[in-house]
C-alpha cells in the first residue's frame, strides 16, 4: 500500500465515520459504528498498521493525517454519545412529568366512631361531676369477675355458655371479662373510701352476633362508695347522665331487678325520645330500658375489706352500643362493627 492510498484511506474513513456517528440512533448503534471505523479489523487500523513500513518522510506525513482523522472520529463519536444521552434523559423526564395544574385528590377526613362519641360523652359527664376514670384488664380472674361480685359458683353467668375462658397453664379460671363490674372490685381493693369512679371498656360474651347482640361490646361502669350514700343519690346521678346523653326532657324510671352484686337492684328506663312515654313503634310501652343499677351489696363491700356498717354505695353498668343505637336510631348492632364508611361518615364527630 503506497502512501497516497494510505492517506486516502484515513480520509475516507474519517468521512465514513462522521456519517455513521451521526446516523447512530442508539448507544448500541454508536458502539457498532465505533468498532466499524476504529476497531482492530477496520480499514483505518489496517492502514495504520502499515505506517511502520513507510519511509520516514512519508510516515510522518501519513501519520499526521491518521492522527487528525482519529481525533476527528473520536470527537464525532463523543458528540453523538452525549447527544444520545441527553435525548434519553429528556425522555425520562418527559415520562415522569407531573402536571401541577391537575386538581389534587383530597384524602377523606375521618370521624370519631359512634361508640367513641358516646363513651367520651359519658366519661366527660362524670369527670365534670368529679369522678375518676379507671380501666381494668380485659382478661380477668374468677374472683374479680364473679366471686367478689357475689356471683355464686352455680350462677348461670358462670357457665361456658356465657363466658369465654382463656387457657393459661397454671392459671385456672381466667376469662375475658363479661362485664366492667369487675373494675369495682379492683378499685376497692386498691384504694380506701370514698370511691367515685367510672370505668369504660370492652366486655366479652359467648354470643352469636345478631341485631341486638355482639360477642364483644362496650360498657361503662359507675361506682360510688361513701358514707351516707342513698338510693336518691343513684337516681339523681342517673337523671344527670340521661339528660346529658339524651337531652333535658328525658325522664328516668326505675323498676325492680336482680343483680347479685347490688341490693336492691334496679332496671333503669328512660322515657322514649320519640313518643316521650306515650308508647310507639320504637319503645312499645313508652320506656326504653337503658341499664342495670343498684345499691352495692354489703357482701361486695366486705369482700373488698370495706366496712359495710359505715359505708354504702351505688353502682350501675350501661351498654354503650345500646345508647348509640337509641341516640341515632341504629337498627342493627352489627353496623357498629362492620367498618362501612358509608355508615360511619354519618356521625361526623371531628376526629
Ligand atoms: N354488669 C351488668 C351487666 O352487664 C350491669 C350492671 C347491673 C352493672 C347492675 C351494675 C349494676 O353495676 O349495679 O348486665
Short mmCIF file of N, CA, C and O and ligand atoms in Angstrom, two decimals, residues 179 181 184 205 219 221 259 261-262 292-294 315-317, ligand 1:
data_model
loop_
_atom_site.label_atom_id
_atom_site.label_comp_id
_atom_site.label_asym_id
_atom_site.label_seq_id
_atom_site.Cartn_x
_atom_site.Cartn_y
_atom_site.Cartn_z
N UNK A 179 -68.25 -8.35 82.17
CA UNK A 179 -68.86 -7.06 82.48
C UNK A 179 -67.80 -6.16 83.10
O UNK A 179 -66.84 -6.63 83.69
N UNK A 181 -68.16 -4.52 85.61
CA UNK A 181 -68.32 -4.51 87.07
C UNK A 181 -67.07 -5.00 87.79
O UNK A 181 -66.82 -4.65 88.95
N UNK A 184 -65.08 -2.55 89.67
CA UNK A 184 -65.48 -2.15 91.03
C UNK A 184 -64.55 -2.79 92.05
O UNK A 184 -64.05 -2.13 92.97
N UNK A 205 -68.71 -11.81 75.61
CA UNK A 205 -69.62 -12.90 75.95
C UNK A 205 -69.75 -13.85 74.78
O UNK A 205 -69.59 -13.47 73.62
N UNK A 219 -69.10 -1.33 77.71
CA UNK A 219 -69.90 -0.86 78.84
C UNK A 219 -69.18 0.29 79.52
O UNK A 219 -67.97 0.47 79.36
N UNK A 221 -69.02 1.34 83.55
CA UNK A 221 -69.42 1.01 84.91
C UNK A 221 -69.24 2.24 85.77
O UNK A 221 -68.29 3.01 85.58
N UNK A 259 -79.57 -8.20 90.42
CA UNK A 259 -78.17 -8.44 90.07
C UNK A 259 -77.48 -8.86 91.36
O UNK A 259 -77.71 -8.22 92.40
N UNK A 261 -74.74 -8.44 92.74
CA UNK A 261 -73.80 -7.54 93.45
C UNK A 261 -74.45 -6.27 93.97
O UNK A 261 -73.76 -5.39 94.47
N UNK A 262 -75.78 -6.15 93.81
CA UNK A 262 -76.48 -4.98 94.36
C UNK A 262 -77.73 -5.44 95.12
O UNK A 262 -78.30 -6.49 94.84
N UNK A 292 -78.52 -1.39 84.10
CA UNK A 292 -78.76 -2.03 85.39
C UNK A 292 -78.04 -1.25 86.47
O UNK A 292 -76.96 -0.70 86.24
N UNK A 293 -78.67 -1.21 87.67
CA UNK A 293 -78.09 -0.40 88.74
C UNK A 293 -78.51 -0.97 90.08
O UNK A 293 -79.27 -1.94 90.16
N UNK A 294 -78.01 -0.36 91.13
CA UNK A 294 -78.46 -0.76 92.47
C UNK A 294 -77.54 -0.24 93.55
O UNK A 294 -76.55 0.46 93.27
N UNK A 315 -74.06 1.51 92.28
CA UNK A 315 -73.31 1.15 91.07
C UNK A 315 -74.28 1.03 89.92
O UNK A 315 -75.46 0.78 90.13
N UNK A 316 -73.78 1.28 88.75
CA UNK A 316 -74.57 0.90 87.57
C UNK A 316 -73.65 0.56 86.41
O UNK A 316 -72.47 0.92 86.40
N UNK A 317 -74.21 -0.15 85.46
CA UNK A 317 -73.46 -0.54 84.28
C UNK A 317 -74.33 -0.34 83.05
O UNK A 317 -75.49 -0.75 83.04
N1 LIG B 1 -73.00 -5.80 84.92
C1 LIG B 1 -74.37 -5.75 84.50
C2 LIG B 1 -74.49 -6.29 83.10
O1 LIG B 1 -73.52 -6.48 82.43
C3 LIG B 1 -74.88 -4.35 84.53
C4 LIG B 1 -74.97 -3.85 85.92
C5 LIG B 1 -76.12 -4.04 86.63
C6 LIG B 1 -73.91 -3.18 86.50
C7 LIG B 1 -76.26 -3.57 87.93
C8 LIG B 1 -74.01 -2.69 87.79
C9 LIG B 1 -75.21 -2.88 88.49
O2 LIG B 1 -73.03 -2.02 88.40
O3 LIG B 1 -75.32 -2.38 89.74
O4 LIG B 1 -75.57 -6.58 82.67
#
